[in-house]
JSON list of C-alpha atoms in Angstrom, two decimals:
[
{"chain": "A", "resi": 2, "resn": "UNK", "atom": "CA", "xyz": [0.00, 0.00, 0.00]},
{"chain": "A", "resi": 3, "resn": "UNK", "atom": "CA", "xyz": [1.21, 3.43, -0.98]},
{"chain": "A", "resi": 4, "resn": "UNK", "atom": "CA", "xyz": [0.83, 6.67, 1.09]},
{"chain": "A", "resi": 5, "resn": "UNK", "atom": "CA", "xyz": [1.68, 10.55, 0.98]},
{"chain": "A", "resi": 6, "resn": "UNK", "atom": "CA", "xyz": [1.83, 12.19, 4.69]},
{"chain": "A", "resi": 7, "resn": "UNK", "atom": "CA", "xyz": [1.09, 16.30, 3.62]},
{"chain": "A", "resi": 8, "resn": "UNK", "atom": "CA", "xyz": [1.49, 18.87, 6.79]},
{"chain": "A", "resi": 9, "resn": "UNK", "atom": "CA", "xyz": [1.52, 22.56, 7.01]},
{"chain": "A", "resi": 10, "resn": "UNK", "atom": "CA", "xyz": [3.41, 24.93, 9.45]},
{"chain": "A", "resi": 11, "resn": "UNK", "atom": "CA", "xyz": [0.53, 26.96, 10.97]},
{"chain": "A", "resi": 12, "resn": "UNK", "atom": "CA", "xyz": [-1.63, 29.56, 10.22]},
{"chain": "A", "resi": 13, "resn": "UNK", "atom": "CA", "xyz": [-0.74, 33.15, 11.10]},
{"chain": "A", "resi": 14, "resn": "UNK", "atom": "CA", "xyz": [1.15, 36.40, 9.42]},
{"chain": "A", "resi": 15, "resn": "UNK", "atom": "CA", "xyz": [4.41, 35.70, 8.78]},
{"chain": "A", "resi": 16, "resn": "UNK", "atom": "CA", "xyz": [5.53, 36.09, 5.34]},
{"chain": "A", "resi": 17, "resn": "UNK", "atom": "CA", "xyz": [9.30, 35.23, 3.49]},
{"chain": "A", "resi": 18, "resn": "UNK", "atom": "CA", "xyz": [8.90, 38.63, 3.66]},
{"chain": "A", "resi": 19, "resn": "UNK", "atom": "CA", "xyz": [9.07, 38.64, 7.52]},
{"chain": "A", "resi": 20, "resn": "UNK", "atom": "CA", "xyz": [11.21, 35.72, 8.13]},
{"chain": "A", "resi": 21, "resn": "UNK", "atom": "CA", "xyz": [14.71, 36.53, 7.97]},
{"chain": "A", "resi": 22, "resn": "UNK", "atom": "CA", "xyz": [16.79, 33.76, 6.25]},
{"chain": "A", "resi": 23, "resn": "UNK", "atom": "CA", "xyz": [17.73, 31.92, 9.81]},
{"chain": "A", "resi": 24, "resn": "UNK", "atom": "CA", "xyz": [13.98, 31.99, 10.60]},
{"chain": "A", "resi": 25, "resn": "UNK", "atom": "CA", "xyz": [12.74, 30.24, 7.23]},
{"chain": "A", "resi": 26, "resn": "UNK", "atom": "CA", "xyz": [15.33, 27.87, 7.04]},
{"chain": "A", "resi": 27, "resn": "UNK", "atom": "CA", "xyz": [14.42, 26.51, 10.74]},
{"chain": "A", "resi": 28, "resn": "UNK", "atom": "CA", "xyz": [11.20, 26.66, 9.80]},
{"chain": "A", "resi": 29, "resn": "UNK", "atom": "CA", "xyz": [11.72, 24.49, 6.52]},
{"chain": "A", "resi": 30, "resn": "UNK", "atom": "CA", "xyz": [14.07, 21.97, 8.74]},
{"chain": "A", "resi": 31, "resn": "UNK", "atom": "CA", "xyz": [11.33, 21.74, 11.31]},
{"chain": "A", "resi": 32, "resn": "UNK", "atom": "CA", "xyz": [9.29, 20.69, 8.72]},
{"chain": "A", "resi": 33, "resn": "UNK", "atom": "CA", "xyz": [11.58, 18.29, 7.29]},
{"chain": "A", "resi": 34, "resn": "UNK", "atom": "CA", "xyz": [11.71, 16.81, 11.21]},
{"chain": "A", "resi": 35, "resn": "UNK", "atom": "CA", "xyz": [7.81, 16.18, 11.04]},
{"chain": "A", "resi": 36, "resn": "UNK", "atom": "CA", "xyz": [7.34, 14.61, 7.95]},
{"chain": "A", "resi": 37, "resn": "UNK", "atom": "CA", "xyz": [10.23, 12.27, 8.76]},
{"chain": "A", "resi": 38, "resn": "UNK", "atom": "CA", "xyz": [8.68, 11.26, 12.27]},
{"chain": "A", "resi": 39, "resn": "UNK", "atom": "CA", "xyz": [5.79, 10.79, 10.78]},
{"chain": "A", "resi": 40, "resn": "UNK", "atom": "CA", "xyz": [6.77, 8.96, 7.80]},
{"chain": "A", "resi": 41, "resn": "UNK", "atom": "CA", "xyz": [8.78, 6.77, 10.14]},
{"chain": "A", "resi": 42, "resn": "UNK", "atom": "CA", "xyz": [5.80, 5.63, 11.40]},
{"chain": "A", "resi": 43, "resn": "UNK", "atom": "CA", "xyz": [4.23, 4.93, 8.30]},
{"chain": "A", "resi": 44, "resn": "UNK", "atom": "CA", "xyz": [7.07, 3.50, 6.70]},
{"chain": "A", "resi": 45, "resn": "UNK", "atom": "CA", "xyz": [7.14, 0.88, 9.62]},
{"chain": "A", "resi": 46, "resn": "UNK", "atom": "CA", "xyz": [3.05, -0.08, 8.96]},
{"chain": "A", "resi": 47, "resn": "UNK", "atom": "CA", "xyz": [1.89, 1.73, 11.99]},
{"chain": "A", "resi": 48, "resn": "UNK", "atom": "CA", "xyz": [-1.60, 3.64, 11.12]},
{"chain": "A", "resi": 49, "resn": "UNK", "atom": "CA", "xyz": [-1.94, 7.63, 9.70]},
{"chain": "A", "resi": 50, "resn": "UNK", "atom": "CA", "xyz": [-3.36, 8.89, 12.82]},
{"chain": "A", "resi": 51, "resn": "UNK", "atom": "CA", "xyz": [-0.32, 7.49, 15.12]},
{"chain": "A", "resi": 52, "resn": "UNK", "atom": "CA", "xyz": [1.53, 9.11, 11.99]},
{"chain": "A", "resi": 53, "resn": "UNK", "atom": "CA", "xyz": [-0.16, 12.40, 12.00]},
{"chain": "A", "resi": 54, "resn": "UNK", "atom": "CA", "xyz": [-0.16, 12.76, 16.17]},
{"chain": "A", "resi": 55, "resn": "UNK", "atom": "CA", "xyz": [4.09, 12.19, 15.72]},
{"chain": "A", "resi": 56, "resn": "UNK", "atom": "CA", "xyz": [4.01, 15.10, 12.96]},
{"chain": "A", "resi": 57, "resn": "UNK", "atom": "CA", "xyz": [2.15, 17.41, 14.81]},
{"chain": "A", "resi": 58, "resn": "UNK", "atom": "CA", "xyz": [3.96, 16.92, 18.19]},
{"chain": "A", "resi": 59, "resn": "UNK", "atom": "CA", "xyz": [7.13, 17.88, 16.11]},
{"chain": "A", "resi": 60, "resn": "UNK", "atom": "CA", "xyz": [5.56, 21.23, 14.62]},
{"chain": "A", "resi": 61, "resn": "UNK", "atom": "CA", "xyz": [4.24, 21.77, 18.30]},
{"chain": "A", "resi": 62, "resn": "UNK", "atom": "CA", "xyz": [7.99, 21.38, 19.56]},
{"chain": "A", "resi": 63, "resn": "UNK", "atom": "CA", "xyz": [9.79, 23.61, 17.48]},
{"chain": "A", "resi": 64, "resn": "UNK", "atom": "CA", "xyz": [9.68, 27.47, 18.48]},
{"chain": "A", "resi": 65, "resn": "UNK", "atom": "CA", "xyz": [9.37, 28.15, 14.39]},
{"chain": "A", "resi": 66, "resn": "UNK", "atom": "CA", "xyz": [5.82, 27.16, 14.60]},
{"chain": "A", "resi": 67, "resn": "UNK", "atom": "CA", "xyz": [2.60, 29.05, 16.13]},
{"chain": "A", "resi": 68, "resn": "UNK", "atom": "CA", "xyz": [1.34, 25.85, 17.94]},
{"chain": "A", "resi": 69, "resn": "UNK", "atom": "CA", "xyz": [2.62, 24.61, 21.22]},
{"chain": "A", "resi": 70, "resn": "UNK", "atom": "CA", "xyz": [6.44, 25.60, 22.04]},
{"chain": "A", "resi": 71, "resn": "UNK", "atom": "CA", "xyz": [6.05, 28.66, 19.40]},
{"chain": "A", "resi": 72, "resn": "UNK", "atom": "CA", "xyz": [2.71, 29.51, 20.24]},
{"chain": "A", "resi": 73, "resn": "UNK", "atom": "CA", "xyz": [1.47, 33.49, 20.27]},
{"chain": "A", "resi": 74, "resn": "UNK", "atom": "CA", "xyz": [0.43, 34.88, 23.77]},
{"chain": "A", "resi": 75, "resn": "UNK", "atom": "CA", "xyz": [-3.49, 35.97, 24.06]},
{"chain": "A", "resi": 76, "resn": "UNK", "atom": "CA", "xyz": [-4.20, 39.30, 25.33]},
{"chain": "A", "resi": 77, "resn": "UNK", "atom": "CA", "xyz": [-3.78, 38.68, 28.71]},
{"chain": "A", "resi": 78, "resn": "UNK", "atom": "CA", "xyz": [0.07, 37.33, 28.19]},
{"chain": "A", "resi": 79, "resn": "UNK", "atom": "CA", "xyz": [-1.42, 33.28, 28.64]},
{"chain": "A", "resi": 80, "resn": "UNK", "atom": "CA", "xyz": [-1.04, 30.72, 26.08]},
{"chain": "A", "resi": 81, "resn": "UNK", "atom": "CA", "xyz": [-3.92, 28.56, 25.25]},
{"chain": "A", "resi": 82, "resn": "UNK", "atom": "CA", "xyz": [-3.74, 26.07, 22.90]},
{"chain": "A", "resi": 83, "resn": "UNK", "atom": "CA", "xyz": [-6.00, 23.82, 20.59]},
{"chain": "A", "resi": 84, "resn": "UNK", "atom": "CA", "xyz": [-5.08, 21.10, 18.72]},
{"chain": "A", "resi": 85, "resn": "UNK", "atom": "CA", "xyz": [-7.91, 18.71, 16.87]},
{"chain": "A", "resi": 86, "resn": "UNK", "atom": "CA", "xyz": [-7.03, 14.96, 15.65]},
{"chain": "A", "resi": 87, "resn": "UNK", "atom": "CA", "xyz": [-9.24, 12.73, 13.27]},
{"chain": "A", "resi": 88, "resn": "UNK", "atom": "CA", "xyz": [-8.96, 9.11, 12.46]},
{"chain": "A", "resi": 89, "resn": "UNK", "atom": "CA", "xyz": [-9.96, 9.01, 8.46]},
{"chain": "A", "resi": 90, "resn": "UNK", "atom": "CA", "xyz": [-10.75, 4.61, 9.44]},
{"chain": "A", "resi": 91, "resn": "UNK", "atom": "CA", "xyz": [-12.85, 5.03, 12.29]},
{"chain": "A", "resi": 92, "resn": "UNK", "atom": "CA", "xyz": [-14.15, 8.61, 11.82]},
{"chain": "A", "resi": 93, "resn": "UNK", "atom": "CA", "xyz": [-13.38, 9.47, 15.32]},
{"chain": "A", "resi": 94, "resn": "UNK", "atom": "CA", "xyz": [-12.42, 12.85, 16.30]},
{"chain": "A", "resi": 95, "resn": "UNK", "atom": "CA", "xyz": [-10.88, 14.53, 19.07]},
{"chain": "A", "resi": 96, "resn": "UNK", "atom": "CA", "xyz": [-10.41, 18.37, 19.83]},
{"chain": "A", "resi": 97, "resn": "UNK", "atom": "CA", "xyz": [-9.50, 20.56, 22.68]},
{"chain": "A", "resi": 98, "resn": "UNK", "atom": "CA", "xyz": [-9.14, 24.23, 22.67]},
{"chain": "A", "resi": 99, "resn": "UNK", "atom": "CA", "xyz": [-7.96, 26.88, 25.55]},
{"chain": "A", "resi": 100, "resn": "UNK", "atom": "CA", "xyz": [-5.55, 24.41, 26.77]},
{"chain": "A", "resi": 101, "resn": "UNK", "atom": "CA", "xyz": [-3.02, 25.94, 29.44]},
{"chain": "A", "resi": 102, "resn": "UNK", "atom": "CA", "xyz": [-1.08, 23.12, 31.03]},
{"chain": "A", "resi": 103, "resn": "UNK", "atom": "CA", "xyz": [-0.35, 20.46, 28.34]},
{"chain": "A", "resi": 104, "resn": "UNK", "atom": "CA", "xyz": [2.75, 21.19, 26.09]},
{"chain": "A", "resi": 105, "resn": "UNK", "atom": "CA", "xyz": [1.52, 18.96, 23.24]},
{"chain": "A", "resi": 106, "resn": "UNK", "atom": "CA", "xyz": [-2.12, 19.20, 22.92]},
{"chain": "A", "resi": 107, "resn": "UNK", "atom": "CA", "xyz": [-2.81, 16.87, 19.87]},
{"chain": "A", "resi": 108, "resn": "UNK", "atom": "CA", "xyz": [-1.61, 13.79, 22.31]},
{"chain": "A", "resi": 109, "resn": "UNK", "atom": "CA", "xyz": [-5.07, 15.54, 24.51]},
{"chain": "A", "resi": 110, "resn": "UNK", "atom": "CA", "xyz": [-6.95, 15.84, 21.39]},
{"chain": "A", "resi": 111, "resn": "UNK", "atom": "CA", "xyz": [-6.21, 11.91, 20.87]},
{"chain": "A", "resi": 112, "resn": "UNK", "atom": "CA", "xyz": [-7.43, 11.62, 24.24]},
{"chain": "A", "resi": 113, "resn": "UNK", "atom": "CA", "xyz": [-10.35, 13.22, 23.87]},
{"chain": "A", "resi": 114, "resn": "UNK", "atom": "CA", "xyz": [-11.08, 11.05, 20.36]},
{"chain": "A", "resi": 115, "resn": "UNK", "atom": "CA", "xyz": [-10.36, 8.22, 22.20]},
{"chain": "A", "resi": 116, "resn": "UNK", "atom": "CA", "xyz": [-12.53, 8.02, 25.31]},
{"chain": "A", "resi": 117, "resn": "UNK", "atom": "CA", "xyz": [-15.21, 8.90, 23.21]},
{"chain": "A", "resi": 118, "resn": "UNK", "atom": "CA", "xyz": [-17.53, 10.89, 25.16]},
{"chain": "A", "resi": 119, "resn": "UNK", "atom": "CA", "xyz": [-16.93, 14.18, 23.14]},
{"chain": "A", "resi": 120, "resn": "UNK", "atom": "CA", "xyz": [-15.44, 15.40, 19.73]},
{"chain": "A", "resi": 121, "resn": "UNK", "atom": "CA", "xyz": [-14.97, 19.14, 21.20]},
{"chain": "A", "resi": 122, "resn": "UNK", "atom": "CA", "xyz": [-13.69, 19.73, 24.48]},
{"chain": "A", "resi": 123, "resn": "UNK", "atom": "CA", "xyz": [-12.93, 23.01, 26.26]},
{"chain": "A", "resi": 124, "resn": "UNK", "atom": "CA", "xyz": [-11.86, 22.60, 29.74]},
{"chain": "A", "resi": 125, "resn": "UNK", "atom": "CA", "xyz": [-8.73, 22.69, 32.17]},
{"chain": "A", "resi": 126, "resn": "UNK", "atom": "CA", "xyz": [-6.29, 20.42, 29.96]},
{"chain": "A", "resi": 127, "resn": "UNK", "atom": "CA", "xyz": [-5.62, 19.47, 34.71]},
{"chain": "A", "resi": 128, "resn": "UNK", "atom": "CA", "xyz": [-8.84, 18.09, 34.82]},
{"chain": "A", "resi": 129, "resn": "UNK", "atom": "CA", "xyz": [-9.31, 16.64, 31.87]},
{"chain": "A", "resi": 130, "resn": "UNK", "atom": "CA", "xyz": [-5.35, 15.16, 32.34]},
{"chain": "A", "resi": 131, "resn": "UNK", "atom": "CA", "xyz": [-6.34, 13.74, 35.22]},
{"chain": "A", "resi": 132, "resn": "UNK", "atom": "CA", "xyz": [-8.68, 11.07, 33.38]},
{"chain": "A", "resi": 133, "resn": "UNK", "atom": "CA", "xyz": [-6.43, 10.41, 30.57]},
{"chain": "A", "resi": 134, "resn": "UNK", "atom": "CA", "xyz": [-2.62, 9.41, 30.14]},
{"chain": "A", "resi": 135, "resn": "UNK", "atom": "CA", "xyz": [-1.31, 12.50, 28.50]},
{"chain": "A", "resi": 136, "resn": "UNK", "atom": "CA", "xyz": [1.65, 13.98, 30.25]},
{"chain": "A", "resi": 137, "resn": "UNK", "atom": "CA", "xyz": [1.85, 17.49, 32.07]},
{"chain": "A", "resi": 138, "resn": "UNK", "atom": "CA", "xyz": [4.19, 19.70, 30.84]},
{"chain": "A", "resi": 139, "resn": "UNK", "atom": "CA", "xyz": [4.53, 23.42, 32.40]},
{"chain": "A", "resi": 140, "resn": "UNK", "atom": "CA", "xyz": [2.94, 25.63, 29.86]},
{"chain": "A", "resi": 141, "resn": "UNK", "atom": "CA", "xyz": [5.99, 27.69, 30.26]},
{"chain": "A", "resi": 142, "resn": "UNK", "atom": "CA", "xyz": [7.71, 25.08, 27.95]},
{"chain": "A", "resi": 143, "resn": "UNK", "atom": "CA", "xyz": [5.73, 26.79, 24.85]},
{"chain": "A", "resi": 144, "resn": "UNK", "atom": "CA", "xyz": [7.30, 30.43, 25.41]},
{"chain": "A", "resi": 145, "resn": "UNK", "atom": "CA", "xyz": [10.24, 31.33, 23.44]},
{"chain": "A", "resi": 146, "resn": "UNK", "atom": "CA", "xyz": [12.29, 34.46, 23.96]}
]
């Protein structure tokens, strides 16, 4: 069986025009680092959502993307995240949004998709942690300087 893995970094304002050369090429190697982990997994048979949930926690670790360790502050200087996760076999879904205390939030999205008793969930990432196997992480681990 064939497959193509296709991401995207983000959604936001930055431009080539804004990036200066340092900032795109990270950006373009970070990239690189999340199609490989999650062609890795695909390569090795495991299924596109484990695939997809490895890419994404690689965007959400690098500081060149807008979600999780790159992530823009809200108005008040917090940063809430939201991450969403589908599973194209089973057409399960899983989303969280406002999350403040869980450094990848796609592995809470999964969570969410995976218990089963929502699709949408906006909560305290603590409480919902607390029921689920998704680590904590300090949300200070998403700020960059």
């Amino acid at each position: 069986m064939s497959w193509t893995l296709m991401i995207h970094g983000g959604a936001g304002r930055l431009t080539h025009e804004t990036l200066t050369p340092a900032q795109h090429e990270g950006a373009r190697a970070g990239l690189g680092r999340a199609l490989d982990a999650g062609s890795a997994v695909l390569a090795a048979g495991g299924a596109a959502v484990d695939a997809v949930e490895a890419a994404v926690k690689m965007l959400e670790d690098d500081p060149h993307f807008n979600s999780g360790r790159g992530a823009v502050f809200t108005h008040d200087g917090t940063i809430e995240l939201d991450a969403a996760i589908m599973d194209g076999a089973t057409r399960r879904a899983g989303a969280v949004a406002q999350v403040s205390a869980t450094r990848n939030p796609v592995g809470l999205a999964r969570a969410v998709m995976e218990d089963g008793r929502h699709v949408p969930l906006a909560c305290s990432s603590a409480n919902w942690r607390r029921r689920s196997s998704v680590a904590n992480h300090a949300i200070s681990a998403c700020s960059t300087p």
